[in-house]
XYZ file of C-alpha atoms in Angstrom:
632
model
C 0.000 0.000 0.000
C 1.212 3.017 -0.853
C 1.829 6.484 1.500
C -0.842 8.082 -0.328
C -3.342 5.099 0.295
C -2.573 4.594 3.634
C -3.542 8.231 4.518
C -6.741 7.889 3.115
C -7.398 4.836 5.287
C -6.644 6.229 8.157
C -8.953 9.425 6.969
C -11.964 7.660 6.394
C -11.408 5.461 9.729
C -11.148 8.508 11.848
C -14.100 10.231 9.676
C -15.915 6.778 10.939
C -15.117 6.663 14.743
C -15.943 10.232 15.000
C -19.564 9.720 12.893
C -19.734 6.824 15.101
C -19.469 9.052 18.261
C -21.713 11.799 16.914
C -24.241 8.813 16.161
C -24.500 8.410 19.921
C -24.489 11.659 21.700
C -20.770 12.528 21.685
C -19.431 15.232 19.870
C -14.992 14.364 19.428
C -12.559 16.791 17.245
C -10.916 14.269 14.555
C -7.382 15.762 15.866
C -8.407 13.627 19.367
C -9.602 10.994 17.542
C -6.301 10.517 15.571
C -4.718 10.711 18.856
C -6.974 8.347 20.160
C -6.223 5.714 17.106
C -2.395 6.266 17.477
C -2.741 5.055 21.326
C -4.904 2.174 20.627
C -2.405 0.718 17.706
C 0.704 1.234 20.547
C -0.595 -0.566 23.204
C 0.486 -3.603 23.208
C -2.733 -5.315 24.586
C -4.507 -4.686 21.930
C -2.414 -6.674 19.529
C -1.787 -4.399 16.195
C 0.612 -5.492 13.832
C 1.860 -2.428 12.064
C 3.889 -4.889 9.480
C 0.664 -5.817 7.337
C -1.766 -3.571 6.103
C -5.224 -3.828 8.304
C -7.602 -6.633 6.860
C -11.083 -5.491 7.434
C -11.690 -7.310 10.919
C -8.715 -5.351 11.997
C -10.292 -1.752 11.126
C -13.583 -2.772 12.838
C -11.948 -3.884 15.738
C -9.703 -0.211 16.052
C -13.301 1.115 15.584
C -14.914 -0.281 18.060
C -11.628 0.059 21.028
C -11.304 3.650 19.712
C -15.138 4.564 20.394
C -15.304 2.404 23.271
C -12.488 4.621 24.758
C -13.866 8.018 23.626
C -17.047 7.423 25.205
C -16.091 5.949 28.361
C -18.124 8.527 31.073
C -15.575 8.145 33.912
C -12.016 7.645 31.950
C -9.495 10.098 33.959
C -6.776 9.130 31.128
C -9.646 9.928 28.550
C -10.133 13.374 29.904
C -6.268 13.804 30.086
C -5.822 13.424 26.597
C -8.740 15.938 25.612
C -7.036 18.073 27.468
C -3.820 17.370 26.061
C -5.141 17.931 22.834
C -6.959 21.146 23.721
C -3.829 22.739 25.308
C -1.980 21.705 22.160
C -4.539 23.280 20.080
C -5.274 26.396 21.757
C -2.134 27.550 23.559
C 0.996 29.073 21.742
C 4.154 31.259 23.029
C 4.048 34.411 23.980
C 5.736 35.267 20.597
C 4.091 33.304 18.843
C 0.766 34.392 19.656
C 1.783 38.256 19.303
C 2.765 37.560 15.671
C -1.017 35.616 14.975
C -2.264 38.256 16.724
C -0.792 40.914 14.236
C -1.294 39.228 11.372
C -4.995 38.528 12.069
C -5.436 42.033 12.968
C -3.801 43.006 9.578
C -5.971 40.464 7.396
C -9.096 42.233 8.865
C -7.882 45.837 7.944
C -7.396 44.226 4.304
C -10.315 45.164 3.263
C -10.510 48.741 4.576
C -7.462 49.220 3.410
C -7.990 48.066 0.042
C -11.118 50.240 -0.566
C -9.585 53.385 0.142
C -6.509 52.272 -1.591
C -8.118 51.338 -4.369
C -10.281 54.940 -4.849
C -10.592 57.030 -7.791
C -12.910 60.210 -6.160
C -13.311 63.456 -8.218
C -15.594 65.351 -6.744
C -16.038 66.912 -3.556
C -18.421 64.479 -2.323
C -16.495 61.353 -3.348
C -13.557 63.495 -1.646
C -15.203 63.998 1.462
C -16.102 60.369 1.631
C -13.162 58.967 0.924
C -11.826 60.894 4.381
C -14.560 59.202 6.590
C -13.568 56.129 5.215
C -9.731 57.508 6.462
C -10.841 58.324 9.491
C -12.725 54.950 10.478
C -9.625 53.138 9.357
C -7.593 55.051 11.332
C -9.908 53.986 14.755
C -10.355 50.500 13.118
C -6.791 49.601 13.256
C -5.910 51.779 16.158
C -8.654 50.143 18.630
C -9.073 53.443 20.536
C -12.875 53.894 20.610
C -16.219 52.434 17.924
C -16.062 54.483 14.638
C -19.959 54.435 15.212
C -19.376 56.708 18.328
C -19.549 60.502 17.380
C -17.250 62.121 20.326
C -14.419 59.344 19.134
C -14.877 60.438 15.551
C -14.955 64.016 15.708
C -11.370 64.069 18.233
C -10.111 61.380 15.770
C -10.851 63.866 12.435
C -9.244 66.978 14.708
C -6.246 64.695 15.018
C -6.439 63.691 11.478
C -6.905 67.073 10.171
C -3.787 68.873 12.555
C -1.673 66.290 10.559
C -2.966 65.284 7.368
C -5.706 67.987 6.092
C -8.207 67.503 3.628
C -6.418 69.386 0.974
C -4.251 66.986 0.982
C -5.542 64.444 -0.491
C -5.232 65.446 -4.025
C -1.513 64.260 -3.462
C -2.477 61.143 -1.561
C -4.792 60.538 -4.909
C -1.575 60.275 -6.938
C 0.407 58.061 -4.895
C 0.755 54.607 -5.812
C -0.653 52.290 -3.659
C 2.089 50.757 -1.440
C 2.890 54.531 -0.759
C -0.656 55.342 0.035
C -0.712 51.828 2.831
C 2.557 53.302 4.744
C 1.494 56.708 4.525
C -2.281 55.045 6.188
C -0.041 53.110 8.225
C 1.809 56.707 9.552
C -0.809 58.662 10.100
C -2.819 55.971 12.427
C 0.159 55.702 14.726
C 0.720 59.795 14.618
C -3.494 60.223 15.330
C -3.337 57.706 18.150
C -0.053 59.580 19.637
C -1.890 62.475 19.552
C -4.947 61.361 21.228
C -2.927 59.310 24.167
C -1.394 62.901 24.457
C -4.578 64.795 24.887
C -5.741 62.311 26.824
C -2.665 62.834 29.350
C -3.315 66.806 29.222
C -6.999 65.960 30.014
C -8.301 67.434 26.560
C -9.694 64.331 25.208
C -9.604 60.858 25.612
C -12.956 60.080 24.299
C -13.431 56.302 23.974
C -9.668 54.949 25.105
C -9.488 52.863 28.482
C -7.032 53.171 30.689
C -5.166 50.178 29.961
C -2.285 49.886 32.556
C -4.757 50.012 35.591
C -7.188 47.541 33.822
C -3.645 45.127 33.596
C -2.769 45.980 37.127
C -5.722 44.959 38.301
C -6.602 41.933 36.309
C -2.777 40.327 36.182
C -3.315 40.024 40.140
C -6.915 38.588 39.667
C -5.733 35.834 36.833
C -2.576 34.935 39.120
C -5.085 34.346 42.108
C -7.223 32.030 40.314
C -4.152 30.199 38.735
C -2.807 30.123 42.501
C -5.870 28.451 43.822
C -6.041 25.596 40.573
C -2.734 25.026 41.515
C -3.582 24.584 45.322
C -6.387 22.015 44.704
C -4.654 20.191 41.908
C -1.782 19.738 43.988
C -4.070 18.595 47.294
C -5.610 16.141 44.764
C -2.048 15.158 43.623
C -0.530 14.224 47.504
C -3.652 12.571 48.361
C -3.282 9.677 45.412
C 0.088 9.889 45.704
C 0.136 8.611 49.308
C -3.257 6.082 48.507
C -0.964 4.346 45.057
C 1.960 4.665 47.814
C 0.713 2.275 50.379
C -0.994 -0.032 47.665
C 2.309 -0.288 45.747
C 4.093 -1.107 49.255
C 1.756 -3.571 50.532
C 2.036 -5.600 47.813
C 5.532 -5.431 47.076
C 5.586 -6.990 51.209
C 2.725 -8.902 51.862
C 1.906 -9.494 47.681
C -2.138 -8.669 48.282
C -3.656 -5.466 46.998
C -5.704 -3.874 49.813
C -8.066 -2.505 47.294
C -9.721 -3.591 43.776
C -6.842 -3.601 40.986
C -9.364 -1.568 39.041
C -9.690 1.572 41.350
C -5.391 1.132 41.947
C -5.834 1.792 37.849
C -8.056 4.617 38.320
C -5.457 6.293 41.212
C -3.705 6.399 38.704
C -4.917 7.556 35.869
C -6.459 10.603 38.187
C -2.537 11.012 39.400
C -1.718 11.446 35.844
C -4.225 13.551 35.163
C -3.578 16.002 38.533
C 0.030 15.812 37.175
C -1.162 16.961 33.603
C -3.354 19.916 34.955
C -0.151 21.076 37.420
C 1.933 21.093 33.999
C -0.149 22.867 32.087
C -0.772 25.588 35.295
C 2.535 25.930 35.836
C 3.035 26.856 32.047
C 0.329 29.597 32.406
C 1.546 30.695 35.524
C 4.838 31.521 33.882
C 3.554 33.091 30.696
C 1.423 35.727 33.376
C 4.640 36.570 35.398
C 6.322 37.533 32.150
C 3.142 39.605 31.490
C 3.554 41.485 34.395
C 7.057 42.482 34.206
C 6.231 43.587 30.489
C 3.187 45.649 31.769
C 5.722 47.378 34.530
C 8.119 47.706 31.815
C 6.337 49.738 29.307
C 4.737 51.524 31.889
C 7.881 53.054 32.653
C 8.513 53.253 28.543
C 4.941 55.094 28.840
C 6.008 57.652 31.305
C 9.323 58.667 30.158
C 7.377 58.968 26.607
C 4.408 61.653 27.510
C 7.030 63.606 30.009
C 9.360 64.104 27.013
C 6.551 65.256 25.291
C 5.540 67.711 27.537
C 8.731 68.942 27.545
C 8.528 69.191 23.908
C 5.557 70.443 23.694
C 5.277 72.400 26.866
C 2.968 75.752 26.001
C 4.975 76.248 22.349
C 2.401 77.637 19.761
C 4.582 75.397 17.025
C 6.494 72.728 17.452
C 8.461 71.117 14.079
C 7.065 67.976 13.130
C 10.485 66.384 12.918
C 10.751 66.197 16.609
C 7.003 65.680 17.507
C 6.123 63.134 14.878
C 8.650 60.679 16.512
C 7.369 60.457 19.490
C 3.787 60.360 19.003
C 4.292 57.081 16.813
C 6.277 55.566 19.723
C 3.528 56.436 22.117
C 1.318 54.807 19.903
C 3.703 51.561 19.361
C 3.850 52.035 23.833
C -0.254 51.713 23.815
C -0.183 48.964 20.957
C 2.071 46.862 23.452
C -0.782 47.163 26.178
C -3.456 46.021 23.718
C -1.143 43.067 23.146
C -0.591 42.312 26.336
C -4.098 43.014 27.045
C -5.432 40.503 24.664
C -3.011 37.734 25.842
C -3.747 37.701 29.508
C -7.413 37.223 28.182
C -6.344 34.169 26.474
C -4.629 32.668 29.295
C -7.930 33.232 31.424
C -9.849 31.524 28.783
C -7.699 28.929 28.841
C -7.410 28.436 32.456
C -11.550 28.603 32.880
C -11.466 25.986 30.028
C -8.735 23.036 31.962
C -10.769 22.989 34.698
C -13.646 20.543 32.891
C -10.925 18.266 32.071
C -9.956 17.589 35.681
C -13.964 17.355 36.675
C -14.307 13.865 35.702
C -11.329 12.149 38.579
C -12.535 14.878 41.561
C -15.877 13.784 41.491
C -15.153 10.031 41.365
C -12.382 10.394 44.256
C -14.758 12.653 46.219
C -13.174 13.611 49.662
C -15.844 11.795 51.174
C -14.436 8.068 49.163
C -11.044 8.988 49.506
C -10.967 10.020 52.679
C -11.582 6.487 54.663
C -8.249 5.187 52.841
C -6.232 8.204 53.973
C -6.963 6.963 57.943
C -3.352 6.255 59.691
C -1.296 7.680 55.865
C 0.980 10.184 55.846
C -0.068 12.781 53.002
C 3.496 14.315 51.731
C 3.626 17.558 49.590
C 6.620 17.444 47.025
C 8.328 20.254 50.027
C 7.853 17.414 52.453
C 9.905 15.217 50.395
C 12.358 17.358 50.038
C 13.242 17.750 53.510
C 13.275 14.605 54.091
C 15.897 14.363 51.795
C 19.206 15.770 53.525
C 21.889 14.612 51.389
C 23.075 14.740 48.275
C 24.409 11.682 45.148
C 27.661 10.631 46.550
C 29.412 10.757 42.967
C 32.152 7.642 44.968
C 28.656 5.415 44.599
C 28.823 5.554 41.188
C 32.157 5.381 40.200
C 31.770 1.380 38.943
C 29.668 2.968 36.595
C 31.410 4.368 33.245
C 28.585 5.447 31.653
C 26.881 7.213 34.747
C 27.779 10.790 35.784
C 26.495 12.314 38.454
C 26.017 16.138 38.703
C 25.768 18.231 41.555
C 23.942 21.674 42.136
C 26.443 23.091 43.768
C 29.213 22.099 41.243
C 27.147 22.471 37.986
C 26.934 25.212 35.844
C 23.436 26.425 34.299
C 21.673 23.323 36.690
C 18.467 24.744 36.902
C 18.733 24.713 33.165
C 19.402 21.088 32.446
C 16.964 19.291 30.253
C 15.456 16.529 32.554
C 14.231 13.486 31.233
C 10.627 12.700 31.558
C 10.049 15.809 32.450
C 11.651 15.877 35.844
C 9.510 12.131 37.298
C 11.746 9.537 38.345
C 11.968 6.867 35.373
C 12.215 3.999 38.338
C 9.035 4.744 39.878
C 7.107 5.011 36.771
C 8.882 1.749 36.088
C 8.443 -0.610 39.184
C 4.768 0.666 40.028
C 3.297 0.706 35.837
C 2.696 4.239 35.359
C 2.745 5.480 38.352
C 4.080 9.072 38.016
C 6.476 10.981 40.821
C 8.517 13.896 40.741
C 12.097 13.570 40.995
C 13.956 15.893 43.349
C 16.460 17.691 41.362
C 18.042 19.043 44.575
C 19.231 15.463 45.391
C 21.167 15.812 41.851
C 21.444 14.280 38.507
C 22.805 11.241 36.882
C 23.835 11.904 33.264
C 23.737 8.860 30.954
C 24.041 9.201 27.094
C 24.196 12.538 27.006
C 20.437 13.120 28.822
C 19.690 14.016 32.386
C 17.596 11.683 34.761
C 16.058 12.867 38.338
C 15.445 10.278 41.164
C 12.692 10.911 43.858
C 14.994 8.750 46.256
C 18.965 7.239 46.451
C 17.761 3.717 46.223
C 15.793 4.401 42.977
C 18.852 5.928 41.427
C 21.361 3.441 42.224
C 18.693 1.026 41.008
C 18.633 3.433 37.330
C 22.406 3.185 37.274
C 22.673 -0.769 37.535
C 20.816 -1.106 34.291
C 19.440 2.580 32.613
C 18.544 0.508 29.260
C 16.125 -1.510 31.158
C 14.661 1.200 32.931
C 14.540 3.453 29.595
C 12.746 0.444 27.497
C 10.378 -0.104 30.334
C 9.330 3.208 31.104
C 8.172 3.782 27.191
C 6.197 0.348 27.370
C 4.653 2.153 30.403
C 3.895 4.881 28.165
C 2.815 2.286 25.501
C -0.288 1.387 28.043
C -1.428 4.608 29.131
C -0.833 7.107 25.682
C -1.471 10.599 28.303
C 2.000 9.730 29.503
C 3.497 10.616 25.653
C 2.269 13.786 26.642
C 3.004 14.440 30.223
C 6.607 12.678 30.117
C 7.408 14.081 26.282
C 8.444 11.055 24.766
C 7.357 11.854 21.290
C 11.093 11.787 19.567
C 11.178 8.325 21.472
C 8.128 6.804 20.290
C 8.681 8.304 16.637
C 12.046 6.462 16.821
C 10.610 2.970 18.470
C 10.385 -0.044 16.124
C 7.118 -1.786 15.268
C 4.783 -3.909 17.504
C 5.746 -7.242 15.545
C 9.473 -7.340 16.495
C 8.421 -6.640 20.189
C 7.033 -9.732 20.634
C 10.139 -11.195 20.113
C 11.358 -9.138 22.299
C 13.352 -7.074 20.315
C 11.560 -3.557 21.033
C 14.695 -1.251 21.434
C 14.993 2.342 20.173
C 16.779 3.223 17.119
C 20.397 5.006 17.659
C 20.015 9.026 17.789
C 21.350 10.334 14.020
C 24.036 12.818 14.659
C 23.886 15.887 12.577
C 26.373 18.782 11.714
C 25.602 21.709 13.605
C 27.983 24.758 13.940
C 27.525 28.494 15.453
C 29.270 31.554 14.681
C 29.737 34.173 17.119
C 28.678 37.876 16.008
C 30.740 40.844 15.551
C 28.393 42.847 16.984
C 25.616 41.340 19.836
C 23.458 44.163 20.176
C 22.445 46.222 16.556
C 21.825 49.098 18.487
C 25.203 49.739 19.196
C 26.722 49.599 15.803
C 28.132 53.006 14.652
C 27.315 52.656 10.895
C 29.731 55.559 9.893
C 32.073 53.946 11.667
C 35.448 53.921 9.700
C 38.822 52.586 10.777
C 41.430 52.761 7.994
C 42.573 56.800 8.691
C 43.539 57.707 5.043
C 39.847 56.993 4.701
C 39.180 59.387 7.242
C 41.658 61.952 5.668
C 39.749 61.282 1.813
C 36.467 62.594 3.258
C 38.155 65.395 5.158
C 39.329 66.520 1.935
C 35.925 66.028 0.046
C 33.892 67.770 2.976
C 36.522 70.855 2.683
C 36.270 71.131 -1.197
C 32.420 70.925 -1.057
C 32.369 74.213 1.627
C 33.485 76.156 -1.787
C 30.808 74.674 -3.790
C 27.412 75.866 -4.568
C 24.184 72.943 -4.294
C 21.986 73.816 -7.094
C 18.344 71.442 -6.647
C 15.088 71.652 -8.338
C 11.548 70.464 -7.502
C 8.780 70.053 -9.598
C 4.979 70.595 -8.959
C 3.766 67.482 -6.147
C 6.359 65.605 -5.774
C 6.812 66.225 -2.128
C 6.101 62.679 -1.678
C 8.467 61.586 -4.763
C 12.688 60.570 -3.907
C 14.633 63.511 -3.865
C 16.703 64.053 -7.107
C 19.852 66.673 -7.207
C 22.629 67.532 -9.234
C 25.893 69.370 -8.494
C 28.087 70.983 -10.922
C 31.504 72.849 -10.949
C 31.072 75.721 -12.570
C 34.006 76.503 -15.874
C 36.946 78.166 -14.923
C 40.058 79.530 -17.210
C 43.083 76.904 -17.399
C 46.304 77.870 -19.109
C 49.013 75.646 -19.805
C 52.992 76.710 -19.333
C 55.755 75.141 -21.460
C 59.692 75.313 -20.406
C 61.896 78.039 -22.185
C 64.905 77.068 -24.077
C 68.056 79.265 -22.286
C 71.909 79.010 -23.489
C 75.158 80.464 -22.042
C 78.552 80.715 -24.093
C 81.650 80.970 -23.138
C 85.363 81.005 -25.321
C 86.566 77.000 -26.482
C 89.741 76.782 -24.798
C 92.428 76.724 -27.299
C 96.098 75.750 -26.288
C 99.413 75.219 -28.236
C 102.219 73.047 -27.787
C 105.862 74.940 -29.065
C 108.860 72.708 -29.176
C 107.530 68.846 -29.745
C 109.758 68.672 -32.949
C 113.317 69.255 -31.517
C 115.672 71.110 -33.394
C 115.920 68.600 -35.917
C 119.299 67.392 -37.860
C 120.938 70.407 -37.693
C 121.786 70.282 -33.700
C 121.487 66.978 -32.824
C 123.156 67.502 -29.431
C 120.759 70.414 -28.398
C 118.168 69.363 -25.972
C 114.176 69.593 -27.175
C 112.054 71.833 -24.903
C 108.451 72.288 -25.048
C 106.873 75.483 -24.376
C 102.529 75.470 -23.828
C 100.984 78.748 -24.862
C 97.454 79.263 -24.099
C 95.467 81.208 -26.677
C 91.965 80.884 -25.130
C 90.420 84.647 -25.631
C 88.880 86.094 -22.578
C 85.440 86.291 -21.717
C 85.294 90.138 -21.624
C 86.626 89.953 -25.031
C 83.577 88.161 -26.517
């Protein structure tokens, strides 16, 4: 069977168990019933051979364990994975969620946009239209009052009209229409500046909240109700906790279960499902304390914004737009951060009122009132109780027969609280020994490091037990997993399971994990960290330096000659500079001569006297006869 056939089996077999669910009073998304599918093929007890394709008895049968499942009443691991899958579905970062935000915000403005945009008005009707439709684009994308509300659209046209008046718009006509989006896109953030301002001078206002007490007073409020979730999920938590506890230890001594193995199942699945809601809490919890400190920072952004502006402003008559402009679109960038923030907190208390049906199901079948006769004579320990009662750390000498094991320390490990813990922090023996039963580690205690990952013990004895066999304990907690799916989920095992070989070799025992692929990964360190300190006419080389010295000094002689023609004051600037003429003459070298006499000398007596006195000596006599200069 081919890729492309097998997805459209599995299609129409989730399009059937959920038609088959609808068919009898229960409404299921398909993404939970793929979920739900997935599980039932891994566990093991239900005998799926992923090998062969599914023969038709096969399908029927994942049909019927699949609906069975979804519309079990009083399933706490069925109501753990709906909320799993709702969480999934409905939360996202708080990045994330900004940048939907924005973009959804955007897509609606399209067609606002678009229509004025796209306008062709001529007369002074179509003219005067076409700034309405400015104006309620201008409150439509700025959120600061209903463009239906009179007092917010006559400040909002003042506003407009101080900035951008109506006579303009014979040059906004002939812009093309990217320019005419930015320059929409400008004058909303300058109008809302301008407003917030007012507002701050008490001159108007009309329509805007006051957002920063509204967040001051709600972030308190949604960290309250978090606060007491957390409280009863927890109580909820100990109280099973110490129940599965004194089960798991009476049979492990005495090998007789003091209650029905049924309900022991049940403990457990409501543990999981405590442990799910605390995760998902604790998530929320930590997304509304970095609300907070974003709300008290741009509070103090907010302040320092409208004082500079009175300062700018103060009781001037006129005040250049090159230094007011500015600052009214970073007040309005200020105020767009508070909507943000504003819209997020109300999606974390929408999500927070909507886990609380998910953990309905296991409170009222463990009722304080049936729970309560099997806490007689227990000790109910809160994960700080177990922590005292742990007083010493991993002696790293235990472990030294180990080579594989390391153990790490808080006090002599860098970036601890950092680590990436296994399972999500729950000790892998516990969850081993006792079938899915699920207990935090104490990370305090420290960590043993195998392979590169980080495990977390909730006792000394369960660790040294981890370090005489980790493969075991690895293999075994992911069949664990195998049996109840909400533990994919809670424990993140999804790279394990997407890496574990089919059902069919298991039975021979042969289930292991594939080896982890190594990739290439490298990282380059930047020249500069932070972009906002990067001079960008920065220059190093000084003859560079010296070159524009030169060019700056020439130019001081030098006359800028520009032209503009008729509306173009929203075109590129275009000039031209010219040197004007100037005479040149060129200078050739001039022959020049001196002259003085030739030297002329003679030589008297180089003959001798000849024959005729042989015996007479010759004597040479040098006469000069070189004139002198005066002479010439």
């Amino acid at each position: 069977m081919s890729r492309a056939q097998a997805e459209s089996v599995i299609k129409n077999i989730i399009k059937e168990i959920a038609q088959e669910c609808a068919s009898k009073g229960q409404t299921v998304s398909e993404t939970l019933v793929a979920f739900m599918v997935k599980a039932v093929v891994l566990d093991p007890n239900n005998e799926f051979n992923v090998d062969r394709t599914l023969t038709k008895d096969d399908v029927q049968k994942l049909i019927r364990i699949c609906v069975d499942h979804l519309l079990d009443p009083r399933s706490p691991s069925l109501e753990t994975v709906k909320m799993q899958v709702y969480f999934d579905m409905n939360y996202t970062s708080r990045s994330e969620f900004l940048a939907e935000h924005r973009r959804v915000l955007e897509s609606r403005m399209v067609p606002v946009t678009r229509e004025i945009t796209d306008s062709r008005a001529r007369t002074r009707e179509e003219l005067e239209s076409l700034y309405r439709k400015i104006v309620s684009a201008v409150l439509l994308r700025s959120g600061l009052g209903s463009p239906v509300d009179i007092g917010v659209v006559r400040e909002a046209t003042a506003a407009l009209q101080s900035v951008f008046p109506q006579t303009e718009l014979g040059t906004f006509m002939s812009l093309t229409k990217k320019d005419k989006e930015k320059q929409l896109y400008e004058l909303t953030m300058i109008v809302t500046g301008i407003r917030l301002f007012n507002k701050e001078c008490g001159k108007g206002g009309e329509g805007i909240d006051d957002l920063p007490s509204i967040l001051n007073e709600a972030i308190p409020a949604t960290t309250q109700n978090v606060d007491v979730e957390m409280e009863q999920t927890l109580n909820k938590a100990y109280k099973y906790e110490a129940i599965i506890h004194f089960v798991q230890t009476e049979i492990a001594e005495k090998g007789t279960c003091p209650i029905d193995p049924s309900s022991l199942k049940l403990f457990k699945e409501a543990l999981i499902n405590s442990r799910q809601h605390e995760a998902f809490l604790r998530v929320i919890l930590h997304d509304i304390i970095s609300c907070a400190k974003q709300v008290e920072s741009l509070e103090g952004q907010l302040a320092a914004r409208l004082e500079s502006l009175q300062t700018t402003v103060q009781s001037k008559t006129a005040v250049p737009t090159a230094h007011v402009y500015p600052q009214f679109i970073h007040l309005s960038q200020i105020w767009t951060a508070f909507q943000d923030e504003m819209v997020h907190l109300s999606v974390l208390s929408n999500i927070l009122v909507s886990l609380e049906p998910f953990v309905r199901t296991q409170r009222e079948i463990f009722s304080d009132e049936v729970i309560q006769p099997l806490l007689e004579n227990l000790e109910v320990k809160s994960d700080e109780d177990r922590l005292k009662d742990i007083k010493k750390t991993l002696a790293p000498r235990e472990f030294k027969e180990y080579s594989n094991i390391e153990v790490l320390l808080p006090d002599t490990t860098n970036n601890y609280s950092r680590l990436p813990i296994q399972y999500k922090g729950f000790c892998p023996v516990t969850l081993s020994d006792f079938d899915g039963y699920v207990q935090p580690g104490i990370p305090e205690m420290g960590l043993l490091k195998y392979k590169d990952r980080y495990y977390c013990f909730c006792s000394h004895k369960n660790a040294a037990k981890f370090a005489e066999n980790p493969e075991q304990y690895i293999l075994e907690c992911a069949q664990a997993a195998k049996r109840s799916p909400e533990l994919i989920q809670l424990l993140e095992l999804h790279n394990q399971f997407a890496a574990i070989a089919p059902y069919a070799q298991g039975r021979e025992k042969t289930m292991i994990e594939k080896p982890i692929m190594k990739t290439d990964n490298g990282c380059q360190t930047d020249t500069h960290l932070m972009e906002s300190n990067i001079v960008k006419d920065y220059e190093w080389n000084e003859w560079e330096l010296r070159r524009k010295a030169l060019k700056l000094a020439n130019l001081r002689n030098k006359a800028t000659h520009a032209q503009q023609t008729n509306l173009s004051n929203y075109k590129r600037e275009n000039a031209t500079q010219v040197y004007p003429l100037k005479e040149n003459e060129t200078q050739t070298l001039k022959d020049g001569k001196s002259q003085v006499p030739k030297q002329q000398i003679f030589l008297h007596g180089l003959r001798g006297c000849g024959f005729s006195e042989p015996s007479r000596k010759t004597v040479m006599t040098k006469i000069d006869l070189t004139t002198d200069i005066d002479q010439n």
